[in-house]
Structures are given as structure tokens and as C-alpha cells.
Coordinates of C-alpha atoms and ligand atoms in Angstrom, one line a residue:
Chain A
M130 CA 10.0 -38.5 9.2
D131 CA 12.4 -36.5 11.5
A132 CA 14.5 -39.4 13.1
F133 CA 14.9 -40.4 9.0
I134 CA 16.1 -36.5 7.6
T135 CA 18.6 -36.6 10.9
Q136 CA 20.2 -39.8 9.2
Q137 CA 20.2 -38.6 5.9
I138 CA 21.7 -35.2 6.2
D139 CA 24.8 -34.2 7.8
A140 CA 23.8 -32.5 10.9
Y141 CA 25.6 -29.2 10.2
Y142 CA 23.7 -28.9 6.9
L143 CA 20.4 -29.5 8.8
R144 CA 21.4 -27.3 11.2
I145 CA 21.4 -24.7 8.4
I146 CA 18.0 -25.3 6.8
I147 CA 16.4 -25.1 9.9
I148 CA 17.6 -21.9 10.6
I149 CA 16.9 -20.8 7.0
G150 CA 13.1 -22.0 7.7
I151 CA 13.0 -19.8 10.8
N152 CA 14.4 -16.9 9.4
I153 CA 11.6 -17.3 6.5
I154 CA 9.1 -17.3 8.8
L155 CA 10.8 -13.9 10.7
A156 CA 11.6 -12.3 7.4
L157 CA 8.3 -12.6 5.5
G158 CA 6.9 -11.2 8.7
L159 CA 8.8 -8.0 8.5
N160 CA 7.9 -8.3 4.6
L161 CA 4.5 -7.6 5.7
T162 CA 5.2 -4.4 7.7
T163 CA 8.3 -3.1 6.1
G164 CA 8.6 -4.7 2.3
V165 CA 4.0 -4.3 1.7
T166 CA 3.5 -1.3 3.5
G167 CA 6.3 0.4 3.6
Q168 CA 6.8 1.3 7.1
L169 CA 10.3 1.0 8.3
S170 CA 10.5 -1.1 11.1
M171 CA 13.9 -1.5 12.7
G172 CA 12.9 -3.6 15.9
H173 CA 12.2 -7.2 14.2
A174 CA 14.4 -9.0 17.0
G175 CA 12.0 -7.5 19.9
F176 CA 9.1 -9.2 18.4
M177 CA 11.1 -12.1 18.1
S178 CA 12.6 -12.3 21.4
L179 CA 8.8 -11.9 22.9
G180 CA 7.6 -14.7 21.4
A181 CA 11.2 -16.9 21.8
Y182 CA 10.6 -15.6 25.7
T183 CA 6.7 -16.3 26.4
A184 CA 7.4 -19.7 24.5
A185 CA 10.5 -20.5 26.7
I186 CA 9.0 -19.6 29.9
L187 CA 5.7 -21.9 28.8
S188 CA 7.4 -24.8 28.1
L189 CA 9.6 -25.0 31.0
H190 CA 6.9 -24.4 33.6
T191 CA 3.9 -25.9 31.6
T192 CA 2.9 -28.9 29.8
L193 CA 1.3 -27.1 27.5
P194 CA 1.3 -28.7 24.0
F195 CA 4.2 -27.2 21.6
V196 CA 1.7 -25.8 19.2
V197 CA -0.1 -23.9 21.9
V198 CA 3.3 -22.8 23.0
L199 CA 4.0 -21.5 20.3
I200 CA 0.6 -19.3 19.3
A201 CA 1.1 -18.0 22.8
G202 CA 4.6 -16.6 21.7
A203 CA 3.2 -15.4 18.5
M204 CA 0.3 -13.7 20.2
A205 CA 2.2 -12.3 22.7
A206 CA 4.0 -10.0 20.1
A207 CA 1.2 -9.5 18.3
L208 CA -0.4 -7.6 20.7
F209 CA 2.7 -5.3 21.6
G210 CA 2.7 -5.1 17.3
I211 CA -0.6 -3.4 17.7
I212 CA 0.4 -1.3 20.8
I213 CA 3.2 -0.1 18.9
G214 CA 1.4 0.3 15.6
I215 CA -1.3 2.5 16.7
P216 CA 1.2 5.4 18.0
S217 CA 3.5 4.8 14.9
L218 CA 0.5 5.7 12.6
R219 CA 1.7 9.3 12.8
L220 CA 5.2 8.7 12.1
E221 CA 7.0 8.1 8.8
G222 CA 10.2 7.0 7.6
D223 CA 12.9 7.9 10.3
Y224 CA 10.5 8.6 12.9
L225 CA 8.9 5.6 12.6
A226 CA 12.7 4.0 12.5
I227 CA 13.7 5.1 15.6
V228 CA 10.5 4.0 17.7
T229 CA 10.9 0.6 16.4
I230 CA 14.5 0.2 17.5
G231 CA 13.7 2.0 20.8
F232 CA 10.8 -0.7 21.5
A233 CA 13.3 -3.7 20.5
E234 CA 15.5 -2.0 22.9
I235 CA 13.4 -1.4 25.7
V236 CA 12.1 -5.2 25.4
R237 CA 15.9 -6.4 25.5
V238 CA 16.7 -4.3 28.5
F239 CA 13.2 -5.6 30.2
F240 CA 14.0 -9.4 29.8
L241 CA 17.9 -8.2 30.9
N242 CA 16.1 -7.5 34.1
F243 CA 13.2 -10.2 34.0
E244 CA 13.8 -13.1 36.6
L245 CA 11.3 -15.6 35.1
G246 CA 13.6 -14.7 32.2
G247 CA 17.1 -15.9 33.9
K248 CA 18.0 -12.1 33.5
A249 CA 21.1 -11.6 32.0
V250 CA 22.0 -15.3 31.6
G251 CA 19.1 -16.1 29.9
L252 CA 17.0 -19.5 29.8
A253 CA 18.8 -22.7 29.7
G254 CA 17.3 -26.0 29.2
I255 CA 14.5 -25.3 26.8
P256 CA 12.8 -28.5 25.8
Q257 CA 14.1 -28.9 22.5
Q258 CA 10.5 -29.1 20.4
T259 CA 11.8 -27.8 17.1
T260 CA 12.2 -30.1 14.4
F261 CA 12.8 -29.9 10.7
S262 CA 9.2 -31.1 10.4
I263 CA 7.8 -28.5 12.4
V264 CA 9.7 -25.7 10.6
F265 CA 8.7 -27.2 7.3
L266 CA 5.3 -27.4 8.2
I267 CA 4.2 -23.9 9.5
M268 CA 7.0 -22.4 6.8
M269 CA 4.9 -23.8 4.2
V270 CA 1.7 -22.7 6.1
V271 CA 3.1 -18.9 6.6
I272 CA 4.3 -18.9 2.6
F273 CA 0.9 -19.9 1.4
L274 CA -1.1 -17.9 3.6
N275 CA 1.5 -14.7 2.4
I276 CA 0.7 -15.7 -1.1
T277 CA -2.9 -15.9 -0.4
L278 CA -3.2 -12.5 1.3
L279 CA -0.6 -10.7 -1.1
N280 CA -2.7 -11.8 -4.0
S281 CA -5.9 -10.7 -3.0
H282 CA -7.7 -7.4 -3.4
T283 CA -6.7 -6.5 0.4
G284 CA -3.0 -7.3 -1.0
K285 CA -3.3 -4.7 -3.1
A286 CA -4.8 -2.2 -0.8
L287 CA -1.5 -3.4 1.4
Y288 CA 0.9 -2.4 -1.6
S289 CA -1.1 1.1 -2.1
I290 CA -0.4 2.6 1.1
R291 CA 3.5 1.8 0.3
E292 CA 2.7 3.3 -3.3
N293 CA 1.1 6.5 -2.3
E294 CA -0.9 7.1 1.0
I295 CA -3.3 9.7 -0.3
A296 CA -4.2 8.2 -3.5
A297 CA -5.1 5.0 -1.7
Q298 CA -7.3 6.7 0.9
A299 CA -9.1 8.2 -2.4
C300 CA -9.8 4.6 -3.3
G301 CA -11.4 4.0 -0.1
V302 CA -8.5 2.0 1.8
N303 CA -8.9 2.5 5.2
T304 CA -5.2 2.7 5.7
T305 CA -5.0 3.1 9.7
Q306 CA -6.6 0.3 9.7
L307 CA -4.8 -2.3 7.5
K308 CA -1.5 -0.7 8.6
I309 CA -2.4 -1.8 12.0
L310 CA -3.2 -5.4 11.0
C311 CA 0.2 -5.4 9.5
F312 CA 2.3 -4.5 12.3
A313 CA 0.0 -6.7 14.1
M314 CA 0.5 -9.7 11.5
G315 CA 4.6 -8.7 11.1
A316 CA 5.3 -9.0 14.7
F317 CA 3.2 -12.2 14.9
L318 CA 5.0 -13.8 12.5
G319 CA 8.0 -12.5 14.3
G320 CA 6.7 -14.2 17.8
L321 CA 6.0 -17.4 15.6
G322 CA 9.8 -17.8 14.3
G323 CA 11.1 -16.5 17.9
G324 CA 8.9 -19.2 19.7
L325 CA 10.5 -21.9 16.7
Y326 CA 14.2 -20.2 17.5
A327 CA 13.6 -20.6 21.2
S328 CA 13.0 -24.3 21.5
Y329 CA 15.5 -25.1 18.4
M330 CA 18.3 -23.5 20.3
Y331 CA 18.1 -24.9 23.6
Y332 CA 19.1 -21.7 25.0
I333 CA 18.4 -18.0 24.9
S334 CA 19.5 -14.4 26.6
P335 CA 18.7 -11.2 25.9
G336 CA 21.5 -10.5 23.7
E337 CA 20.6 -12.6 21.1
F338 CA 17.6 -10.3 20.2
G339 CA 19.7 -6.8 20.2
F340 CA 19.9 -4.4 17.1
M341 CA 22.0 -6.6 14.7
K342 CA 19.6 -9.1 14.6
S343 CA 16.8 -7.0 13.5
I344 CA 18.9 -5.5 11.1
E345 CA 19.7 -9.0 9.5
I346 CA 16.3 -9.9 9.0
L347 CA 15.8 -6.2 7.8
N348 CA 18.9 -6.9 5.3
M349 CA 17.0 -10.1 4.3
V350 CA 13.7 -8.6 2.8
V351 CA 15.9 -5.6 1.5
L352 CA 18.3 -7.4 -0.7
G353 CA 15.4 -10.0 -1.8
G354 CA 13.1 -7.4 -3.3
M355 CA 10.7 -5.1 -1.0
G356 CA 7.2 -6.5 -0.9
S357 CA 8.4 -9.8 -3.1
I358 CA 7.9 -13.1 -1.5
P359 CA 10.3 -14.9 -3.6
G360 CA 12.6 -12.3 -3.1
T361 CA 12.3 -12.4 0.6
I362 CA 12.8 -16.3 0.1
L363 CA 16.2 -15.9 -1.7
G364 CA 17.4 -12.8 0.5
V365 CA 17.0 -14.7 3.6
I366 CA 18.5 -17.9 1.9
I367 CA 21.6 -15.6 0.6
L368 CA 22.3 -14.5 3.8
T369 CA 21.8 -17.3 6.2
I370 CA 24.4 -19.3 4.1
A371 CA 26.8 -16.3 3.2
P372 CA 27.8 -15.8 6.8
E373 CA 29.0 -19.8 6.6
F374 CA 31.4 -19.2 3.5
L375 CA 32.3 -15.8 4.8
R376 CA 34.3 -18.0 8.0
V377 CA 37.0 -18.1 6.2
V378 CA 37.8 -14.4 6.1
A379 CA 37.2 -14.2 10.0
D380 CA 37.9 -11.2 10.9
Y381 CA 36.9 -9.1 8.0
R382 CA 33.2 -10.5 7.6
L383 CA 31.3 -7.8 8.5
L384 CA 33.3 -5.8 5.9
F385 CA 32.3 -8.6 3.1
Y386 CA 29.0 -8.8 4.6
G387 CA 28.2 -5.1 3.7
A388 CA 30.4 -4.8 0.7
M389 CA 28.2 -7.4 -1.0
L390 CA 24.7 -5.5 -0.1
V391 CA 26.4 -2.2 -1.1
I392 CA 26.9 -3.6 -4.6
L393 CA 23.4 -5.5 -4.8
M394 CA 22.1 -2.1 -4.0
I395 CA 23.8 -0.7 -6.7
F396 CA 22.9 -2.9 -9.4
R397 CA 19.7 -4.1 -8.3
P398 CA 18.2 -0.7 -6.0
N399 CA 14.8 -3.0 -5.9
G400 CA 16.5 -5.7 -4.6
L401 CA 17.1 -9.2 -6.6
M402 CA 13.5 -9.9 -7.0
G403 CA 11.8 -6.5 -6.3
D404 CA 10.9 -5.9 -9.8
I405 CA 10.0 -9.3 -11.4
R406 CA 6.4 -10.4 -11.2
W407 CA 6.2 -14.0 -12.1
Y408 CA 2.3 -14.5 -13.2
D409 CA 2.9 -12.8 -16.3
I410 CA 6.3 -13.7 -17.4
K411 CA 4.8 -16.1 -19.8
K412 CA 2.1 -13.4 -20.9
R413 CA 4.7 -11.3 -21.9
L414 CA 6.4 -13.4 -24.3
P415 CA 4.1 -14.0 -26.8
K416 CA 3.4 -9.8 -26.6
K417 CA 6.7 -9.2 -28.5
E418 CA 5.5 -11.2 -31.5
V419 CA 2.7 -9.5 -31.8
K420 CA 4.5 -5.8 -31.6
K421 CA 6.8 -7.2 -34.4
C422 CA 4.3 -8.2 -36.7
Q423 CA 2.5 -4.4 -36.2
S424 CA 5.9 -2.8 -37.0
Chain B
M126 CA -31.8 18.4 -4.6
P127 CA -28.1 18.7 -5.7
I128 CA -25.9 15.7 -5.6
L129 CA -23.0 17.8 -3.7
K130 CA -23.6 21.4 -2.0
L131 CA -20.8 23.9 -0.9
S132 CA -21.8 26.6 1.3
D133 CA -20.0 29.7 2.6
I134 CA -16.4 27.1 2.3
S135 CA -13.2 28.8 3.4
M136 CA -9.7 27.5 3.4
E137 CA -6.7 29.0 4.9
F138 CA -2.9 28.1 4.5
G139 CA -0.9 29.8 7.2
G140 CA -2.6 32.8 6.4
L141 CA -3.1 32.5 3.0
R142 CA -6.5 32.5 2.1
A143 CA -7.1 29.8 -0.3
L144 CA -10.6 30.1 -0.9
D145 CA -13.0 32.3 0.4
S146 CA -16.7 31.7 1.2
V147 CA -16.7 29.4 -1.8
D148 CA -20.8 28.4 -3.0
L149 CA -21.1 25.3 -5.6
S150 CA -24.2 23.8 -6.2
I151 CA -24.3 20.7 -8.7
E152 CA -26.9 19.0 -9.8
E153 CA -27.4 15.2 -10.6
H154 CA -25.8 13.9 -14.0
Q155 CA -24.4 17.3 -14.6
I156 CA -20.7 17.6 -16.7
Y157 CA -19.8 20.7 -13.9
G158 CA -16.4 23.1 -14.8
I159 CA -14.5 25.2 -12.5
I160 CA -12.2 27.0 -14.2
G161 CA -9.4 29.6 -12.8
P162 CA -5.6 30.8 -13.1
N163 CA -3.0 28.8 -11.5
G164 CA -3.1 29.1 -7.9
A165 CA -7.1 30.3 -7.4
G166 CA -8.0 27.3 -5.3
K167 CA -9.3 24.5 -7.8
T168 CA -7.2 22.0 -6.2
T169 CA -7.8 23.0 -2.7
I170 CA -11.7 22.5 -3.2
F171 CA -11.1 18.8 -4.7
N172 CA -8.9 18.3 -1.4
I173 CA -11.9 19.4 0.5
I174 CA -14.9 17.8 -1.1
T175 CA -12.9 14.6 -0.3
G176 CA -11.7 15.0 3.2
I177 CA -8.0 15.5 2.7
Y178 CA -8.2 19.0 4.3
K179 CA -11.4 20.4 6.4
P180 CA -12.3 23.6 5.3
V181 CA -11.9 26.5 8.3
K182 CA -15.1 27.7 7.3
G183 CA -18.7 26.4 5.6
N184 CA -20.7 23.1 5.4
L185 CA -20.3 20.7 2.3
F186 CA -23.1 18.2 1.4
F187 CA -22.8 15.2 -0.5
K188 CA -27.0 14.2 -1.2
D189 CA -27.7 15.0 2.7
I190 CA -24.3 13.8 4.2
N191 CA -22.8 16.4 5.7
L192 CA -19.1 15.4 4.5
K193 CA -17.1 17.4 7.0
N194 CA -17.7 14.6 9.5
Y195 CA -16.1 11.8 7.4
P196 CA -12.0 10.7 6.8
P197 CA -11.1 10.6 3.1
Y198 CA -11.8 6.6 2.6
K199 CA -15.5 6.7 3.9
I200 CA -15.9 9.3 1.6
A201 CA -14.5 7.5 -1.4
R202 CA -16.6 4.9 -0.4
M203 CA -19.8 6.9 -0.3
G204 CA -19.2 6.9 -4.0
I205 CA -16.9 10.1 -4.8
G206 CA -14.0 8.7 -7.0
R207 CA -11.2 11.5 -8.1
T208 CA -8.0 11.6 -10.3
F209 CA -4.9 14.0 -9.1
Q210 CA -3.3 17.1 -11.5
N211 CA 0.2 15.5 -10.1
I212 CA -0.7 11.8 -11.1
R213 CA -0.8 9.5 -8.0
L214 CA -0.7 6.1 -9.7
F215 CA 0.3 3.0 -7.5
Q216 CA 3.8 2.6 -10.2
K217 CA 4.8 -0.4 -8.5
L218 CA 0.8 -2.1 -9.2
S219 CA -0.1 -3.9 -12.7
V220 CA -3.2 -1.6 -14.1
I221 CA -5.5 -4.2 -13.5
D222 CA -4.6 -4.3 -9.7
N223 CA -4.5 -0.3 -9.8
L224 CA -8.1 -0.7 -10.2
R225 CA -8.5 -3.9 -7.6
V226 CA -7.3 -1.5 -4.9
S227 CA -10.6 0.9 -5.5
A228 CA -12.6 -2.6 -5.4
H229 CA -11.2 -3.6 -2.0
G230 CA -12.4 -0.3 -0.7
I231 CA -16.2 -0.9 -1.4
S232 CA -16.1 -4.5 -1.1
K233 CA -18.5 -6.3 0.6
V234 CA -16.5 -9.0 1.7
N235 CA -15.0 -8.9 5.1
I236 CA -11.2 -8.7 5.1
I237 CA -10.0 -11.9 6.6
A238 CA -12.5 -14.0 4.7
N239 CA -10.3 -11.9 1.7
M240 CA -7.0 -12.7 3.1
L241 CA -7.8 -16.6 3.5
G242 CA -9.5 -16.6 0.4
F243 CA -12.8 -17.5 1.6
P244 CA -15.0 -19.3 -1.3
N245 CA -17.3 -16.0 -1.4
S246 CA -14.2 -13.9 -1.8
R247 CA -13.3 -15.6 -4.5
R248 CA -16.9 -15.2 -6.1
E249 CA -15.9 -11.8 -5.3
E250 CA -12.7 -11.5 -6.9
K251 CA -14.2 -13.0 -10.3
Q252 CA -16.7 -10.3 -10.4
I253 CA -13.8 -7.4 -9.7
M254 CA -11.6 -8.7 -12.4
L255 CA -14.5 -8.8 -14.8
K256 CA -15.5 -5.8 -13.8
S257 CA -12.1 -4.4 -13.8
G258 CA -11.5 -5.5 -17.6
Q259 CA -14.6 -3.7 -18.7
L260 CA -13.6 -1.0 -17.4
L261 CA -10.2 -1.0 -18.7
E262 CA -11.6 -1.8 -22.1
M263 CA -13.8 1.2 -21.9
L264 CA -10.8 3.4 -21.1
G265 CA -8.4 1.7 -24.0
L266 CA -6.1 0.5 -21.3
Y267 CA -7.0 -3.8 -21.8
E268 CA -3.9 -4.7 -23.5
K269 CA -1.9 -3.0 -20.4
G270 CA -3.9 -4.9 -18.3
M271 CA -0.7 -6.9 -17.2
E272 CA 1.9 -4.0 -17.2
L273 CA 3.5 -2.1 -14.2
A274 CA 1.3 1.2 -13.9
D275 CA 4.9 3.2 -14.3
S276 CA 5.4 1.3 -17.7
L277 CA 2.8 3.1 -18.9
S278 CA 2.9 6.4 -21.4
Y279 CA 1.5 9.5 -19.9
G280 CA -1.4 9.9 -21.5
E281 CA -2.1 6.5 -20.6
Q282 CA -1.2 6.9 -16.9
R283 CA -3.8 9.8 -17.1
R284 CA -6.7 7.4 -18.3
L285 CA -6.0 4.6 -15.6
E286 CA -6.4 7.6 -13.1
I287 CA -10.1 7.7 -14.1
A288 CA -10.5 3.9 -14.5
R289 CA -9.3 3.5 -11.2
A290 CA -11.5 6.5 -9.8
L291 CA -14.1 4.6 -11.6
A292 CA -13.8 1.1 -10.0
L293 CA -15.3 3.0 -7.1
E294 CA -18.2 2.8 -9.2
P295 CA -18.8 6.6 -7.9
A296 CA -22.0 8.7 -8.1
L297 CA -19.7 12.0 -8.9
L298 CA -16.3 11.9 -10.3
L299 CA -14.1 14.5 -9.7
L300 CA -11.2 15.3 -12.6
D301 CA -8.2 17.5 -11.7
E302 CA -7.1 18.9 -15.2
P303 CA -7.8 15.4 -16.9
A304 CA -6.2 17.5 -19.9
A305 CA -3.3 18.9 -18.9
G306 CA 0.1 17.9 -21.2
M307 CA -2.6 16.8 -24.0
N308 CA -2.2 17.3 -27.7
A309 CA -5.2 18.5 -29.3
S310 CA -6.2 15.1 -30.9
E311 CA -5.9 13.6 -27.2
K312 CA -8.1 16.3 -26.1
I313 CA -10.9 15.4 -28.9
E314 CA -10.7 11.5 -27.6
L315 CA -10.7 12.9 -23.7
I316 CA -13.8 14.7 -24.6
D317 CA -15.9 11.9 -26.2
T318 CA -14.5 9.5 -23.3
I319 CA -16.1 12.0 -20.4
K320 CA -19.0 12.1 -22.1
S321 CA -19.6 8.4 -22.6
I322 CA -18.6 7.7 -19.0
R323 CA -21.3 10.5 -17.5
D324 CA -24.1 9.0 -20.0
N325 CA -22.8 5.4 -19.5
M326 CA -22.0 5.0 -16.2
N327 CA -24.8 7.2 -15.0
L328 CA -22.8 9.7 -13.0
T329 CA -22.2 13.3 -12.2
I330 CA -18.8 14.6 -13.2
L331 CA -17.3 18.2 -11.3
L332 CA -13.8 18.7 -13.5
V333 CA -11.4 21.8 -12.7
E334 CA -9.5 22.9 -15.9
H335 CA -7.7 26.0 -16.8
D336 CA -8.2 25.1 -20.7
M337 CA -11.1 27.4 -21.3
S338 CA -11.8 25.4 -24.8
L339 CA -12.2 21.8 -23.5
V340 CA -14.6 23.7 -20.4
M341 CA -16.8 25.5 -22.6
N342 CA -16.9 22.7 -25.3
I343 CA -18.0 19.9 -22.5
C344 CA -19.5 21.1 -19.6
E345 CA -23.6 22.2 -19.1
S346 CA -22.3 24.6 -16.2
I347 CA -19.5 26.7 -15.3
A348 CA -17.8 28.5 -12.0
V349 CA -14.7 30.5 -12.2
L350 CA -12.4 31.1 -9.3
D351 CA -10.3 33.8 -9.0
Y352 CA -7.7 33.7 -6.1
G353 CA -9.9 31.7 -4.0
R354 CA -13.0 33.5 -4.9
K355 CA -16.1 32.4 -7.3
I356 CA -16.6 35.6 -9.3
A357 CA -19.0 33.6 -11.2
D358 CA -21.3 30.9 -12.2
G359 CA -23.7 29.5 -14.9
D360 CA -23.8 27.9 -18.3
P361 CA -20.8 28.4 -20.8
A362 CA -23.0 31.0 -22.7
S363 CA -23.3 33.5 -19.9
I364 CA -19.8 32.5 -19.0
R365 CA -18.0 33.9 -21.9
N366 CA -19.8 37.2 -21.9
D367 CA -19.3 37.8 -17.9
E368 CA -17.4 40.8 -17.7
K369 CA -15.9 40.4 -14.6
V370 CA -14.7 36.8 -15.8
I371 CA -13.4 38.6 -19.6
S372 CA -11.5 41.3 -17.2
S373 CA -9.8 38.7 -14.8
Y374 CA -9.4 35.5 -16.4
L375 CA -10.7 35.8 -20.8
G376 CA -8.7 38.7 -20.8
M377 CA -5.0 37.1 -20.1
G378 CA -5.1 35.0 -23.1
A379 CA -6.3 37.8 -25.3
Ligands
LIG562 N1 -1.0 22.5 1.4 C1 -0.6 23.7 1.1 N2 0.1 24.3 1.5 C2 0.0 25.3 1.4 N3 -0.2 25.7 0.9 C3 -0.9 25.4 0.1 C4 -1.3 24.0 0.1 N4 -2.3 23.9 -1.0 C5 -2.6 24.7 -1.8 N5 -2.1 25.6 -1.1 C6 -2.1 27.2 -1.9 O1 -3.1 27.5 -2.4 C7 -3.3 28.3 -3.7 C8 -4.3 27.3 -3.8 O2 -3.8 26.2 -4.7 P1 -4.3 25.4 -5.6 O3 -5.8 25.1 -5.0 O4 -3.6 24.5 -5.9 O5 -4.5 26.4 -7.2 P2 -5.0 25.3 -8.2 O6 -5.3 23.9 -8.2 O7 -6.6 26.4 -9.0 O8 -3.9 25.8 -9.1 C9 -2.0 28.3 -3.7 O9 -1.6 29.5 -3.3 C10 -1.4 26.9 -3.3 O10 0.1 27.6 -3.0
LIG563 MG1 -4.4 22.8 -9.6

């Protein structure tokens, strides 16, 4: 399968497609924490690097199967997600953002000084086990599970925390438990994406998982629409492809990038798809006719 | 045994005494009203019953459970549903999903099973949709089920708050100024709705109002609150003739 795809698709495009797949996994994780439950996390790259380093070190030093390596990376990130999630329960908005930035920074500085992780130089020669079909398969499973979760009543309870926490509690929602759960799930997906990334890139270093990376992923969630799965996917696609086009204007890339976001936020403050609900688009259409008859 | 009993409840906010040794006793199946001018402490009583605030003094019992020891979400799960004076809906969720949040609160299915859509959870979800549909119908919101909560009119939003509280299958329903902002005909409709909810769903209702006519019309028992103190309680007729009430509250309107 992968051999066939490598033959058919130009290496440059294939690379972009695979990165999109990995970014979708990363961003759907952050979407759970920030988009759905509304806990502003600006340290997603910290979870990503925990997953990346765990997976890279395991595949360099052990013969564990790739799936086990990936899950170990994701679990390591999830563990830290819980550790970060618990003190964060008392914090909101800006304060939580600062804690998560601090956390990601601590992780980065740790790996800068971590012997087994190659310190500032990073790790090279990571077995390249991430292929198109593995990314595609994992991405589909992640999307599917996200859809099932967010359509369930537990999913609606997660949204209710973002919408109005006091009312959520008055409806019997254990907001503490669900917030930690979301932090853990978000971190798990961050770590999973990180593991796939490490094994795809062959080489990783602490610098790649800095503040800019966290902001990049956050932008994808915000652009597409907080809490929306199709929105997040669209946000990922746009923001993964856009820099490629903007390469032409090399020096002004960040300027364009920023301007694009500002313009979008002015015209669609809920994100591109944040206020579109797919399941009742059909149901809405006939209703309009009924209203006409009445008037 | 009363379904809800407050004894000697006091509450303070940075030196301001919002409630001063309040006693209340509400019998099962009653419609009980608390009246009092703005700032009397009515909403504060609701916030104490639902666990948002912990009283500085006193005890409160729901059946025989001391509510002081429980967080808000557990109190809700015990069967105390409420509405808010300043509407607190889940604006970006659909009308029916607002009710499904309450259904989550009392769900018997494990979270993981629900997240992964196991068969037992699917069966439960079906039941929930059915029940939520019935509640929406009862409150005249069925047609709006798929709309976002923030697209509803003011009156509809107030009714959705009631429907969402009922989705908890409560034994006690707390309504905080349910008639606020309604016109005369809407108020009459509301009175019917409240009475039929009590009769059909077999629950106890505690409501807070500063609209006298509504309370006199609908409540079997009334307590009057003034500056955090209960100055009278009894049936509507005795409240109407109570001197303290007349001088401190009814007199204001005259
Ligand atoms: N969270 C709070 N912080 C400070 N003061 C409060 C708080 N909640 C209520 N109060 C005060 O307590 C008093 C009673 O308020 P409230 O219960 O809302 O009155 P009511 O509902 O009868 O109009 C008011 O003086 C109000 O300002
Ligand atoms: Mg009030």
C-alpha cells in the first residue's frame, strides 16, 4: 500500500499530506481541552515533545513494536496532562494559559539537558516507521472516536463546561472530573502526534517543540472554530498548506500569516465552522417553507 | 417529614449579612413561594440549597441528607433542579442538547461506555432523546429542539431553563423569578405550566418572586424575606393580612 502511494504521489505532496494527518491528531487533542471545554492551553507542544521523545528513545533502544512505542509516548504525555490538569482546575483563562506555557517551557528545558535525549543536539537516526497508511489509519480512528465522544451526552456535558460552568454543575455535571479527563485526552493525542512526528522526521530536537509550535496548533483550532471537528480539520489543512504558498514571500511570511488570522477573526469570530451544525442543515430547509405557509 | 428543611441559616459576603438565621420547612408536593424585595437574599437561599455557597451558620436537610457536605453537582444528582434568575443556558448547544447535559448528570452508564458508544449506552441515549422530546413538548419547545439555545426568544429561554432542570428528574424544583420580564398573558400561561408540572411530575416546587400576584395565585405556602430575615410565613391569606409584611413590603406598592 505505502509502496504504491510513494510511487503515485510526488514526495513533496506526500510529505504535506502526512504532516496534515499528524497535525489533525495533534489539533483534535487541543480541540478537546481548549475548543470543547474552554480551558485555554498554550503548551500543547510540551505534550507533543513528551510523546516524541518517549517514542524516539524507545524505538532507538528497544525492539518494541511501533504501536506500543506510540502508545507509550501518548501515555507519558497523558500522565503529565493529568498532573498539569489538577492544579489548573483552580485557574481560568489567562492564568491557565501562563501555567501551560510554563509547563511546555519546563519540558523543553528538561530535554535540552537530558542526556538520553541528546541534549541540545537532539536525537537522530530514529527508525522511520511512520508511513502514510499508519498516519491515515490512526487519524481516522481519532476522528471517529472524537465524533462519537462529542455526540454523546458526555460530549454535551464537556461543552456545557465551556458554555456555563455553574449551570453545568447545577445539571449534575462533575466538572472537575471531566476537565481533568479532557486535559488527559488532549495530552494523549498530543503525545500520539508527537510520536508519529518523531518517527516520521527521523530527527528531533528540543527547539522544534517551543512556544511557536504550541501557538501554531492553537491557531488551527481557533481558525476552524473552537469545539468543531470539521472546523479543526479545515483549520489544520489551511494552516499547514498556507506556509508552503507563503514561501514565495519568505521574509514576510509571518506578517501574512498574522494578517490572515486577524481578518478571519473579524469576519468569522467563531472560526470558519464554529457556528455551523451539520446534522440539522437538512432539517432547517423544509422549515422555512412551513413558515411561509403560515404568514 | 419535610422534603427540605433549613434551620438557622446565615450567610455573609465580606461583612454584609445576606441571610440572618433563616428557617424554612417545605412539605412534599407543595408549591412554596419566597417573596421579598430586591436584595432580600432570595437568590442567595437558592445558591445555598444548591451548594454554590456554603452557609456560615446553620444546617439544611434534603429528606434526611445534610446538604452542607456535598458539592453542587452531587446535590443536583440527588434530585434538586433549578433555574437561574439571569438565564444561564448553554447558548451554543441545541435546545435538546441542553437537556442531554442534565441527562448526563443522572446517567447510570459509565462515562467510558458512553464515550465509546457501547450498546447499553446507545439504548440509554435513545431513552434520553425520547424523554427530552416529551419534556420539550410539555414546555412548548418541541419545534425548536434542533435550534441553538441562543436563537430562542426570551420567554422560550426561560421555559428551556425549566425543561433543563426537569431533565434531572428532580424531586424538588427551584425556580428563581420565573415570571421576570413576562407580560400578563405569558404569566397566566406560566402559572398553568407550573401547576401542571407539579401535578404530572409529582414534585415539590420552591419558587422565588417579587411579583406578588403570581405568588399569591399559585403558592400554598409563602415565606417573606426582608434584608436577609424571614419576617413571616404561612398561607397566602395570612401573609396578605400580616402587619409586618404590609408595612415592610406590601406597603411599598400602595
Ligand atoms: N456573590 C456575592 N458577593 C457579594 N455579595 C453578594 C453575592 N451574592 C449576593 N450578594 C448580596 O447579598 C444580598 C442578597 O442578594 P440576593 O440573594 O441576590 O437578593 P435577591 O435575590 O433577593 O434579590 C444583596 O445585597 C447582594 O448584593
Ligand atoms: Mg434574586
